[in-house]
CSV table of C-alpha atoms and ligand atoms in Angstrom, one decimal:
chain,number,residue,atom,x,y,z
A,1,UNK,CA,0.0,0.0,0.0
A,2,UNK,CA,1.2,3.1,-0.8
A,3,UNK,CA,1.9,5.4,2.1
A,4,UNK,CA,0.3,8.7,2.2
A,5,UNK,CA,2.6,11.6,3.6
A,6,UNK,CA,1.5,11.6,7.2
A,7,UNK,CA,0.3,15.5,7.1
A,8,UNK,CA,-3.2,14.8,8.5
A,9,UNK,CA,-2.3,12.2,12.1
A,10,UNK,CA,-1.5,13.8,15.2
A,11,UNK,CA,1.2,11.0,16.5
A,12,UNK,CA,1.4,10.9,20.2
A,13,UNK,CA,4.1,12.6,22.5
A,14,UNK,CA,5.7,14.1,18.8
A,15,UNK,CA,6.3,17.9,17.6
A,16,UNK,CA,4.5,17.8,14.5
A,17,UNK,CA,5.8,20.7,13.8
A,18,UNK,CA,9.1,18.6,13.1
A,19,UNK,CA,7.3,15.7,12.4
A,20,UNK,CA,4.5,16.2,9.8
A,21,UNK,CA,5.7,14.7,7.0
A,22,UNK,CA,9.0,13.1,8.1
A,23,UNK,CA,7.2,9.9,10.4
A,24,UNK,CA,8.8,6.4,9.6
A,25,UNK,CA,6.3,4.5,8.0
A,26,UNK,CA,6.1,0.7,9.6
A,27,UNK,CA,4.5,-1.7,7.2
A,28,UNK,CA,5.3,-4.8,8.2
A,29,UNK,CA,7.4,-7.4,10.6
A,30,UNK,CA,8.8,-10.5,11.1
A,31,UNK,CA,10.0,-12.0,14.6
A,32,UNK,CA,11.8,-8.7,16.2
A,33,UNK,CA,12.4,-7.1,13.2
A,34,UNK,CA,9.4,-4.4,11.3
A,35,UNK,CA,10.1,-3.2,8.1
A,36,UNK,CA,9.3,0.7,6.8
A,37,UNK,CA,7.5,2.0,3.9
A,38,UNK,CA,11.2,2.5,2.2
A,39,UNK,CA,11.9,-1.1,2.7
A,40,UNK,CA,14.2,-0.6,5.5
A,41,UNK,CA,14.8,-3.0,8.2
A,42,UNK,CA,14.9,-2.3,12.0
A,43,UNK,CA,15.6,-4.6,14.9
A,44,UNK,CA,13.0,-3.4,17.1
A,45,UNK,CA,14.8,-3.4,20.6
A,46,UNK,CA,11.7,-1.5,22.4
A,47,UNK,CA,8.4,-4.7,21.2
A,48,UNK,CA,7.0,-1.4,20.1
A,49,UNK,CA,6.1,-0.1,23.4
A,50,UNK,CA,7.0,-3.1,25.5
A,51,UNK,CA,4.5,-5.6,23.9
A,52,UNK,CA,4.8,-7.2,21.3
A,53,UNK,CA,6.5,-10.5,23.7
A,54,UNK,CA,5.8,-13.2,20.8
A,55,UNK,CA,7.3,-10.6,17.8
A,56,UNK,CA,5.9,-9.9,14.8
A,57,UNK,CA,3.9,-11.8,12.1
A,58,UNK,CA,2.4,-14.5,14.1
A,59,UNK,CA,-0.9,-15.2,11.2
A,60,UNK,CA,-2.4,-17.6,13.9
A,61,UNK,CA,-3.5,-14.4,16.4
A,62,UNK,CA,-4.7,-13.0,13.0
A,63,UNK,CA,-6.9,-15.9,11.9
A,64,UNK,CA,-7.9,-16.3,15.7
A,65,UNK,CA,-9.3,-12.5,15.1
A,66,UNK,CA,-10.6,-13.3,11.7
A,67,UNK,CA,-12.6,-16.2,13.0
A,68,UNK,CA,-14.0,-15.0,16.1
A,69,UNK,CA,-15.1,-11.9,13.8
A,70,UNK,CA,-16.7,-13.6,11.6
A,71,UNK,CA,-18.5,-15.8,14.2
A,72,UNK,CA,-19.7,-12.9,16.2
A,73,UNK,CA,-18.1,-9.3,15.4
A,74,UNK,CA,-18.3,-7.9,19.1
A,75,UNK,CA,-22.1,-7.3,21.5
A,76,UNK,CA,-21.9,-5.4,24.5
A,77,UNK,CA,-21.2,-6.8,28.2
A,78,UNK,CA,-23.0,-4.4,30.2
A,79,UNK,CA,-24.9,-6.3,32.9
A,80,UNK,CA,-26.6,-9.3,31.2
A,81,UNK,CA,-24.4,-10.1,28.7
A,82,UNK,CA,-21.1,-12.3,28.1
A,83,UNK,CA,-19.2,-13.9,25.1
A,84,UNK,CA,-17.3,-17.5,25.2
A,85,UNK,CA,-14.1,-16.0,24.4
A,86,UNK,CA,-14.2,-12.7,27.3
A,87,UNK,CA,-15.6,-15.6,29.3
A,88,UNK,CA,-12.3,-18.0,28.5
A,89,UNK,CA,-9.8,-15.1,29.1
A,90,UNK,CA,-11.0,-14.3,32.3
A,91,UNK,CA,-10.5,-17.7,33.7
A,92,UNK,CA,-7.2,-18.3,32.1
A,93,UNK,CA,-6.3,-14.9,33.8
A,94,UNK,CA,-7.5,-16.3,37.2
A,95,UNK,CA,-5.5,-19.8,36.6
A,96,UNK,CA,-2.5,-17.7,35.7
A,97,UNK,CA,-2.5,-15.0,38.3
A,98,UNK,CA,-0.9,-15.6,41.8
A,99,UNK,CA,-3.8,-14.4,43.4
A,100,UNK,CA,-6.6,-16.5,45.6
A,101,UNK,CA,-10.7,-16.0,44.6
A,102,UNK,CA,-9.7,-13.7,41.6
A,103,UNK,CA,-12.0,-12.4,39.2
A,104,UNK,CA,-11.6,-10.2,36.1
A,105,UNK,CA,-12.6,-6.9,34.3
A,106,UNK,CA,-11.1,-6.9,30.9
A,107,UNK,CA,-10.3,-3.2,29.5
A,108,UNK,CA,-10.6,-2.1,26.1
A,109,UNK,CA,-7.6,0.4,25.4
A,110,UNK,CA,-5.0,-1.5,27.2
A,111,UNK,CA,-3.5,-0.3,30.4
A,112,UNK,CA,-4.9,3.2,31.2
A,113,UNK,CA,-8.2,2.3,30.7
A,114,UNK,CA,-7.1,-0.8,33.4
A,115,UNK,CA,-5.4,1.7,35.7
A,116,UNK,CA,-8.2,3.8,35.9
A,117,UNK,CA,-10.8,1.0,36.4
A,118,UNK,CA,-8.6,0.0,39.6
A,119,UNK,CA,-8.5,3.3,40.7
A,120,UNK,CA,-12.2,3.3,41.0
A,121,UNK,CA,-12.4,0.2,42.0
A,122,UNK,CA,-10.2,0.6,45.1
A,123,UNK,CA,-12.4,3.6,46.2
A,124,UNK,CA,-15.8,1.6,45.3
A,125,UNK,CA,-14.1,-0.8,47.3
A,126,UNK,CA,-13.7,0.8,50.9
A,127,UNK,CA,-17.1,2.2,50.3
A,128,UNK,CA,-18.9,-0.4,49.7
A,129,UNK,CA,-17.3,-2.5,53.1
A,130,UNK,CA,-18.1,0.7,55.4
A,131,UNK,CA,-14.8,2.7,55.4
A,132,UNK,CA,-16.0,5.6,53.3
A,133,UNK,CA,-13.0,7.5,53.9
A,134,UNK,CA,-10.5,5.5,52.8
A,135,UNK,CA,-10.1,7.3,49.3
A,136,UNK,CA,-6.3,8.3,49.0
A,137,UNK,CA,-4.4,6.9,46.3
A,138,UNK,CA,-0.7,6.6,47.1
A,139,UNK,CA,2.1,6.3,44.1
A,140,UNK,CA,6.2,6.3,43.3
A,141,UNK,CA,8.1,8.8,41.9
A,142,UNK,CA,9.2,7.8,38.4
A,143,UNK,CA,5.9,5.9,38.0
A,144,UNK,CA,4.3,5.4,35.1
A,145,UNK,CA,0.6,4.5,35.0
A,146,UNK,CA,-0.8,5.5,31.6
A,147,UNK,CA,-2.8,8.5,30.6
A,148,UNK,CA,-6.0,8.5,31.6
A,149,UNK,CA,-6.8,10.8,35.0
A,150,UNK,CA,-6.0,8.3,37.4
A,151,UNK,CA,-2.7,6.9,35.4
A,152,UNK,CA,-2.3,10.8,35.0
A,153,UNK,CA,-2.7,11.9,38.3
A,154,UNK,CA,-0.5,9.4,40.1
A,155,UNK,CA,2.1,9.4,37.3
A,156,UNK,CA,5.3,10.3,38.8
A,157,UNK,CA,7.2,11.9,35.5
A,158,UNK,CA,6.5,15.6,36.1
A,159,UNK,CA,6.5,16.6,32.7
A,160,UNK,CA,3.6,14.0,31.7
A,161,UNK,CA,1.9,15.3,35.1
A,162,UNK,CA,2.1,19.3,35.8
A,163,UNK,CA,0.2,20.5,32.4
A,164,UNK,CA,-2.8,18.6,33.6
A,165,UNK,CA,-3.4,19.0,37.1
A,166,UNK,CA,-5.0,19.0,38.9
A,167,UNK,CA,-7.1,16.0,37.6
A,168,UNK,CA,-8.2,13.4,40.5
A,169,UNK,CA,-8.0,14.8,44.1
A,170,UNK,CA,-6.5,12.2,47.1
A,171,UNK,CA,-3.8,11.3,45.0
A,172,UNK,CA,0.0,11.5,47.5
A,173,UNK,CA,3.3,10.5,46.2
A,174,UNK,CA,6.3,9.0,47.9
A,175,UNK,CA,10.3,8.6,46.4
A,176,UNK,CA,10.2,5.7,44.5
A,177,UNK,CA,12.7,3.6,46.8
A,178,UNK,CA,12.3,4.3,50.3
A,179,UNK,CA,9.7,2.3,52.0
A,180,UNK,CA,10.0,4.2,55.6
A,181,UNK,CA,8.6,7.0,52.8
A,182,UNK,CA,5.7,5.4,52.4
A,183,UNK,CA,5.2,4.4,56.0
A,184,UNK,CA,5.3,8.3,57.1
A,185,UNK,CA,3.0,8.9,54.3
A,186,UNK,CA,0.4,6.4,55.7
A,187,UNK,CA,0.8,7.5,59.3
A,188,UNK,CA,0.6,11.4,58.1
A,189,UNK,CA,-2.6,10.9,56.6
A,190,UNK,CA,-4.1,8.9,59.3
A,191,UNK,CA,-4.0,5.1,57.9
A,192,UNK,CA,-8.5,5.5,57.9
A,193,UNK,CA,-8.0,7.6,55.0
A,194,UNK,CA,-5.6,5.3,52.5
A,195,UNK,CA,-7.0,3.2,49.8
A,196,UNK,CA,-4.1,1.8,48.4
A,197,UNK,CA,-1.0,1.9,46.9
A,198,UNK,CA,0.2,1.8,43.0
A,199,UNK,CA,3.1,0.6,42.9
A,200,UNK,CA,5.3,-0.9,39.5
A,201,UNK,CA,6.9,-4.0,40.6
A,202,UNK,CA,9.9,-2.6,37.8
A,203,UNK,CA,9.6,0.8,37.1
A,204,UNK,CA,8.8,0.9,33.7
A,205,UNK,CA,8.2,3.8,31.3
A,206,UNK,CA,10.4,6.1,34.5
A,207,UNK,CA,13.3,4.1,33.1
A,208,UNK,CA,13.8,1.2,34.4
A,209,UNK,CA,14.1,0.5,37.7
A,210,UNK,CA,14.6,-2.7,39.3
A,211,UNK,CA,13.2,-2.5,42.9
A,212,UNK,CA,16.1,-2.1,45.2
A,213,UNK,CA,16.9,-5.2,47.0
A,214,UNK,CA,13.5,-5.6,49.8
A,215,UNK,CA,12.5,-2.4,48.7
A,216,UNK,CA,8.9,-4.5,47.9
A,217,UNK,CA,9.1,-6.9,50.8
A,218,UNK,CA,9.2,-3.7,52.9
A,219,UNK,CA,6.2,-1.9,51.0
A,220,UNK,CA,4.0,-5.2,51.2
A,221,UNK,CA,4.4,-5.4,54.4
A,222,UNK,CA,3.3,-2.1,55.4
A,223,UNK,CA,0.3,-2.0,53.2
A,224,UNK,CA,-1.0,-5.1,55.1
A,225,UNK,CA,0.0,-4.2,58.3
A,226,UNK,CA,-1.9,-0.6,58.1
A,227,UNK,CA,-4.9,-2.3,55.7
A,228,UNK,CA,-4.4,-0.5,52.0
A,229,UNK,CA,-4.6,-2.3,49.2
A,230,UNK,CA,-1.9,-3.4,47.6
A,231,UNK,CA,-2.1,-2.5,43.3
A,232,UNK,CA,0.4,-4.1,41.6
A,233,UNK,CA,0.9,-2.3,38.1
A,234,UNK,CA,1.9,-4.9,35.8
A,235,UNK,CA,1.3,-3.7,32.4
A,236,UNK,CA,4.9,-3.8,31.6
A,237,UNK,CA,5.5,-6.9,33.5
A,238,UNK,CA,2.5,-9.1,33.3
A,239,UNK,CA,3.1,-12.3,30.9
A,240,UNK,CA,6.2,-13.2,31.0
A,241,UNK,CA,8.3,-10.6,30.6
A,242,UNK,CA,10.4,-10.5,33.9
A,243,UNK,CA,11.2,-15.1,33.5
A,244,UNK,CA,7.6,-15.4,35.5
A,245,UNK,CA,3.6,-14.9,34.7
A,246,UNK,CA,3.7,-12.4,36.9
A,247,UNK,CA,6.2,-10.4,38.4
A,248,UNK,CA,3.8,-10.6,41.3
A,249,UNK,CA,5.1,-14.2,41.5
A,250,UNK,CA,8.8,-13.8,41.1
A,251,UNK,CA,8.8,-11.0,44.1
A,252,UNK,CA,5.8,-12.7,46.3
A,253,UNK,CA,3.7,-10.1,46.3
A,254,UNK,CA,0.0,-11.8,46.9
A,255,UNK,CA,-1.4,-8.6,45.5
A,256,UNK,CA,-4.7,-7.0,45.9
A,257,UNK,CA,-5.2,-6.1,42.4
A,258,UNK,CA,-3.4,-6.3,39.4
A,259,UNK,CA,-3.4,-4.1,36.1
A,260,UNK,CA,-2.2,-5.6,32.7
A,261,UNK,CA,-2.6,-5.0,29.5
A,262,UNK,CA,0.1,-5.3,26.5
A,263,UNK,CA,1.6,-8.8,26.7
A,264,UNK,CA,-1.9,-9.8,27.3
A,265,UNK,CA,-2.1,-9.9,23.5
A,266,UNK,CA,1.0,-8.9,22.4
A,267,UNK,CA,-0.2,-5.9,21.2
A,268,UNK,CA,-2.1,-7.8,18.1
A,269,UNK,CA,-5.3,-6.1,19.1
A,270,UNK,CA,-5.6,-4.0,22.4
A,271,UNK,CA,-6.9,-5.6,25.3
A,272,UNK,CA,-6.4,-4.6,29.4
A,273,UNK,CA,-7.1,-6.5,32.5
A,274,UNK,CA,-8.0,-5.5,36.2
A,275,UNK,CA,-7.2,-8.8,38.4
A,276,UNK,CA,-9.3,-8.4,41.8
A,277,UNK,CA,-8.3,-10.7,44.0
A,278,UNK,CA,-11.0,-12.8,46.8
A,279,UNK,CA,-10.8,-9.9,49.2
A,280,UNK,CA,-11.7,-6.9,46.6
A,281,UNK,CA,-14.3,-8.9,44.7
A,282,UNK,CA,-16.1,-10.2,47.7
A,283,UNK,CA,-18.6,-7.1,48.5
A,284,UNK,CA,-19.2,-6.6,44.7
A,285,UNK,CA,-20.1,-10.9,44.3
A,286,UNK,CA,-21.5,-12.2,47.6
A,287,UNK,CA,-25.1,-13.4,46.7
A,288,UNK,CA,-27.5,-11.1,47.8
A,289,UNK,CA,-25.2,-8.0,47.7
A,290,UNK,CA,-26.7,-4.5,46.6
A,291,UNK,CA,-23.2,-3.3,46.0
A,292,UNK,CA,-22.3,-2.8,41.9
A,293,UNK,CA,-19.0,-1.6,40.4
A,294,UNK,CA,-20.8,1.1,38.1
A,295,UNK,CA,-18.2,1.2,35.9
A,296,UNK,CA,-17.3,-0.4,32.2
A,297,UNK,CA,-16.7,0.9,28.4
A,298,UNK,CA,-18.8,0.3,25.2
A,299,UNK,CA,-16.1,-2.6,24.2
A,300,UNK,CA,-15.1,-4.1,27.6
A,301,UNK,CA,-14.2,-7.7,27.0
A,302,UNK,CA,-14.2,-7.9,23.4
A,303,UNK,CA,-14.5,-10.6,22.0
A,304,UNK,CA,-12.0,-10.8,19.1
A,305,UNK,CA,-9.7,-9.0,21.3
A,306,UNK,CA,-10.1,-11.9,23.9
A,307,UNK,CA,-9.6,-14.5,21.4
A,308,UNK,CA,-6.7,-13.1,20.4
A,309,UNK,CA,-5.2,-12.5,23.7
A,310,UNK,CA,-5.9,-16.4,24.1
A,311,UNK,CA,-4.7,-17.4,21.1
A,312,UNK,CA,-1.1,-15.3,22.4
A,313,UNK,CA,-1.1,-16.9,25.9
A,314,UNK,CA,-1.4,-20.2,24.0
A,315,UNK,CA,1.7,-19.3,22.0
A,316,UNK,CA,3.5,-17.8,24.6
A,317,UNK,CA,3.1,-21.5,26.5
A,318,UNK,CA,3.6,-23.9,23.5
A,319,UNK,CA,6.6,-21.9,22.5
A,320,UNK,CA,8.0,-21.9,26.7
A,321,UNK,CA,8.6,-18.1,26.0
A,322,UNK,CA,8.3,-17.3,29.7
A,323,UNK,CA,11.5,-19.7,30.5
A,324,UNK,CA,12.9,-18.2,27.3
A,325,UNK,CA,12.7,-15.0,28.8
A,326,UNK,CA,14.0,-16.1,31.8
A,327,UNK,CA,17.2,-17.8,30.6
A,328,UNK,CA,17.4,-14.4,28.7
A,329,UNK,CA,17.8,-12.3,31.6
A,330,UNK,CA,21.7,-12.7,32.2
A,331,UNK,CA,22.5,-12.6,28.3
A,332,UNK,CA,20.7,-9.3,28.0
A,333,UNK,CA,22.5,-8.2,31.2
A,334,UNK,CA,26.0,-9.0,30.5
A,335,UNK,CA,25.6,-7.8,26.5
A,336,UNK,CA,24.7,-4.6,28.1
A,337,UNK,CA,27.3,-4.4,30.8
A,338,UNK,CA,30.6,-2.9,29.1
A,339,UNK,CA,28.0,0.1,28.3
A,340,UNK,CA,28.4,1.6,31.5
A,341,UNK,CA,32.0,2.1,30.9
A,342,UNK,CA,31.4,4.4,28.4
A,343,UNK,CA,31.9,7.8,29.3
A,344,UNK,CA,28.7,9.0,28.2
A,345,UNK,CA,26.8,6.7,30.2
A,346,UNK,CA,26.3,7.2,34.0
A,347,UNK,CA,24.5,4.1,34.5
A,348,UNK,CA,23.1,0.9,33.1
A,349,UNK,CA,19.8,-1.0,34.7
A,350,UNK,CA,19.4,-4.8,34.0
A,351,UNK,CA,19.3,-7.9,35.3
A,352,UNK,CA,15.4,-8.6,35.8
A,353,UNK,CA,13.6,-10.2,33.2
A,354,UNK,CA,14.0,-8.8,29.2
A,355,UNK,CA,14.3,-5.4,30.6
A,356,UNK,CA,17.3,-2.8,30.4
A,357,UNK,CA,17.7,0.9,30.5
A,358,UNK,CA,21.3,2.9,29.8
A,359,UNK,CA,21.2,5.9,31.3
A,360,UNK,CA,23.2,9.0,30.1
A,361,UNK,CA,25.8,11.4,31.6
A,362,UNK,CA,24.5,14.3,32.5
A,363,UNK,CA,27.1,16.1,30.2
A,364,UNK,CA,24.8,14.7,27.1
A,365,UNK,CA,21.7,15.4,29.3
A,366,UNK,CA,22.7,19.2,29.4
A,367,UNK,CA,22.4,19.3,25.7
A,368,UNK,CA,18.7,18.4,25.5
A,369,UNK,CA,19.2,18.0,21.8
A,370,UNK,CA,22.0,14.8,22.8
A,371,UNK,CA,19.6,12.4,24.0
A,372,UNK,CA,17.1,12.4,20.3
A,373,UNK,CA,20.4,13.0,18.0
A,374,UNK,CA,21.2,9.4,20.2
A,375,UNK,CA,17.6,7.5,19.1
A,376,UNK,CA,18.3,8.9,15.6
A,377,UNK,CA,21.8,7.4,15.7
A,378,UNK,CA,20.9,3.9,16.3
A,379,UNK,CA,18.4,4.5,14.0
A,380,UNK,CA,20.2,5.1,11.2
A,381,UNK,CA,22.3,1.9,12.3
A,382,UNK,CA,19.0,-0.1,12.0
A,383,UNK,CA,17.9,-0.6,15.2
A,384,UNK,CA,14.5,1.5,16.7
A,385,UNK,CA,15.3,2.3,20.5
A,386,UNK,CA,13.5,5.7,22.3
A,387,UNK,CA,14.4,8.2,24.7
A,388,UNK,CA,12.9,7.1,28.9
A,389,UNK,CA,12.3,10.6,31.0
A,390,UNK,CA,14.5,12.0,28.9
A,391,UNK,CA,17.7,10.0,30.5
A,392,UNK,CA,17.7,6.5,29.5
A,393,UNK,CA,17.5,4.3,26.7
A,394,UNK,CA,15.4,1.6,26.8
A,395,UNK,CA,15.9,-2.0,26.2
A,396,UNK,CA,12.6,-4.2,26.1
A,397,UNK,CA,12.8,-6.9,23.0
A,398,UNK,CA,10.1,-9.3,22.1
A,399,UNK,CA,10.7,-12.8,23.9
A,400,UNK,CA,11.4,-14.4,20.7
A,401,UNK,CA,14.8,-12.2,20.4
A,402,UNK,CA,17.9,-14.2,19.3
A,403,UNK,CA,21.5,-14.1,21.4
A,404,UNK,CA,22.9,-12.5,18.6
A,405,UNK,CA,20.1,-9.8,18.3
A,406,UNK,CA,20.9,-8.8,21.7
A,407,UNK,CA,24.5,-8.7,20.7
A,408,UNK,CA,23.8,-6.3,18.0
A,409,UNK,CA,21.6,-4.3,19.7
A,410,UNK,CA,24.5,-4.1,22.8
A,411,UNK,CA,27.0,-3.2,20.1
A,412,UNK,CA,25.1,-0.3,18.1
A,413,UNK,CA,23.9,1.4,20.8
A,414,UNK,CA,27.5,1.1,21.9
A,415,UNK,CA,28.8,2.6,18.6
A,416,UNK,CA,26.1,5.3,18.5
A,417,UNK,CA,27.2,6.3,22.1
A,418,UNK,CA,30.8,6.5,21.0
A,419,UNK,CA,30.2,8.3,18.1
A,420,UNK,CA,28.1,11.1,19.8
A,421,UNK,CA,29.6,11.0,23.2
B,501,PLP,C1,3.1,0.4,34.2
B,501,PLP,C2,2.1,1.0,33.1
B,501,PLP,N1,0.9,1.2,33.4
B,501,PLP,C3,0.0,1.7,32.6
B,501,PLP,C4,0.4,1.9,31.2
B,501,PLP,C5,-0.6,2.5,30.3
B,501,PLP,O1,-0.9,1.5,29.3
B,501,PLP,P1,-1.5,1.9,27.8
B,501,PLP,O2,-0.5,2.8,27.2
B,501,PLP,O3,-1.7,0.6,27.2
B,501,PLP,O4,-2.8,2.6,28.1
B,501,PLP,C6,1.7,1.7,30.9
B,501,PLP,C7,2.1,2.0,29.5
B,501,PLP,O5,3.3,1.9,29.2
B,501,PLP,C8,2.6,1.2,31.8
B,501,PLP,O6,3.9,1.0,31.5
């Protein structure tokens, strides 16, 4: 097909007033690699935007899509009504999840729309078991949790954050690390007033950040022992992508709720999920209850959307692409190693799961051109990284990565670095 110039689509996050015009055309994929409109190839070190876990051109999720389509397009799920392959999802979800009683609400958009549905959730929650007050919303520093007004609102990237505000009221942040923080928080607001905590098991989208080591052993413990709700945002993490289902698993957690979304489906149609485990869904599902979640969008659980994301978890299992991941973890982190001796780098985050981030020296920070002349750069050497908070380069590539992709991602960004540092 043809491309048309792109002088009509507002991309996310760009200046179109550089852009119009000049946007990289993707047309196609295969495995970790997309191809542009000019026929150039790119090893896509990113998934896209952390997703796409079983890589590109996988025909079975698009005949999965195909078939459920042509069986039954989509119908609504407001109160009465439910499809076999929403229905399917939900309890390979609840088999999946380390969490006891769970019960799903699968999101349309992917992970704001799931972010937002727990942050009404959590509030619907302590309503509807007699602790009104208990509405505050507590979140990290670096966090990331999507763009609608509760991802927005307890987003800890100022610059995604302060042209908004404020959006939703009750929202308090702590540093990202320091889990006395969070305990001063609680006891500052009075613990009768806190709903729960958001918290990214790895910081994601902030860039990267492993949780320092019983950084979340400390958190968890201080949510249960002052009653909030532990929300485990695991967009980034969920399915496989840090050697476990869940990263809720690897670090113990026994969350509250969870939020996923992308490796749900691997990004081959969008699909999100809110995970409420026993204790949350209890008020809302006890027979005879009054209480209802009034809540839910025109194409909550999809159908097509749901076969699809069932179609990828079946992949993702056949294929062992969790244990791939996990036997990935130290080949991504040594390839990426050597980069922190490079004296334009002041740091490089690995070491859990397929997830890396190389952050730069402030001496190319200063130059606020440095960091995008750097994406460009590996660019040009065919491979498509992006810019986190400004700082960091991330690393996220689809599970189906080979060793020597990862060495050639390792050694352009390495020569791009040189080059420009
Ligand atoms: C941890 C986390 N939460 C929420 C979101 C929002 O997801 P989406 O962009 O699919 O709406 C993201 C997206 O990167 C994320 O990383």
């Amino acid at each position: 097909m043809e491309s048309p110039s792109n002088q009509y689509m507002w991309n996310p996050f760009a200046n179109m007033g550089a852009l119009a015009g000049n946007a990289v055309t993707i047309v196609g994929g295969v495995g970790s690699t997309v191809f542009d409109s000019a026929g150039r190839a790119y090893l896509d070190a990113l998934a896209s935007l952390w997703y796409c876990n079983v890589g590109y051109g996988r025909t079975e999720l698009a005949q999965a899509a195909a078939a459920q389509m042509s069986e039954l397009s989509a119908f609504q799920t407001f109160e009465f009504f439910s499809n076999q392959p929403a229905e399917a999802l939900c309890r390979r979800i609840c088999d999946l999840a380390p969490m006891h009683g769970a019960k799903v609400l699968l999101t349309p958009g992917g992970g704001s729309d799931a972010v937002d549905t727990a942050g009404k959730l959590v509030r619907a929650y302590w309503r509807a078991v007699g602790q009104p007050n208990r509405q505050v919303i507590i979140s990290r520093s670096h966090a990331y949790h999507g763009m609608n007004a509760y991802g927005t609102s307890l987003g800890g990237i100022p610059l995604l954050t302060e042209p908004f505000a404020p959006l939703v009221g009750q929202v308090e942040q702590v540093p990202w690390d320091d889990p006395a923080a969070l305990e001063k928080a609680i006891e500052m607001l009075g613990e009768a007033r806190v709903a729960a905590f958001f918290c990214e098991p790895v910081i994601g989208a902030g860039g990267v950040y492993p949780p320092p080591p019983g950084y979340l052993a400390s958190v968890r413990e201080i949510c249960r022992r002052h009653d909030v709700l532990f929300v485990a945002d695991e967009v980034i993490t969920g399915f496989g992508r840090v050697g476990e289902w869940f990263a809720s698993a690897r670090f113990d957690l026994d969350p509250d709720l969870i939020t996923a979304a992308k490796g749900l489906s691997s990004g081959y149609l969008p699909i999100g999920a809110v995970i409420a485990g026993g204790r949350v869904a209890e008020p809302f599902w006890r027979a005879g209850t009054t209480e209802v979640f009034r809540h839910g969008y025109t194409y909550s659980s999809h159908p097509a959307a749901a076969a699809v994301a069932l179609a990828n978890l079946d992949l993702i299992e056949r294929e062992h692409l969790v244990a791939r991941v996990a036997e990935l973890e130290p080949v991504l982190a040594s390839a990426v190693a050597p980069l922190a001796d490079l004296p334009s780098v002041s740091a490089v985050r690995a070491g859990t799961g397929l997830l890396a981030a190389v952050e730069l020296a402030p001496e190319m920070t200063a130059d606020p051109t440095a960091g995008q002349r750097l994406v460009l750069a590996i660019r040009e050497r065919g491979v498509i990284t992006r810019l986190l908070r400004g700082v960091a380069l991330q690393i996220s590539p689809p599970f189906v990565i080979t060793e020597s992709e990862i060495g050639r991602i390792a050694e352009v960004y390495g020569d791009a670095l040189s080059s420009l540092g």
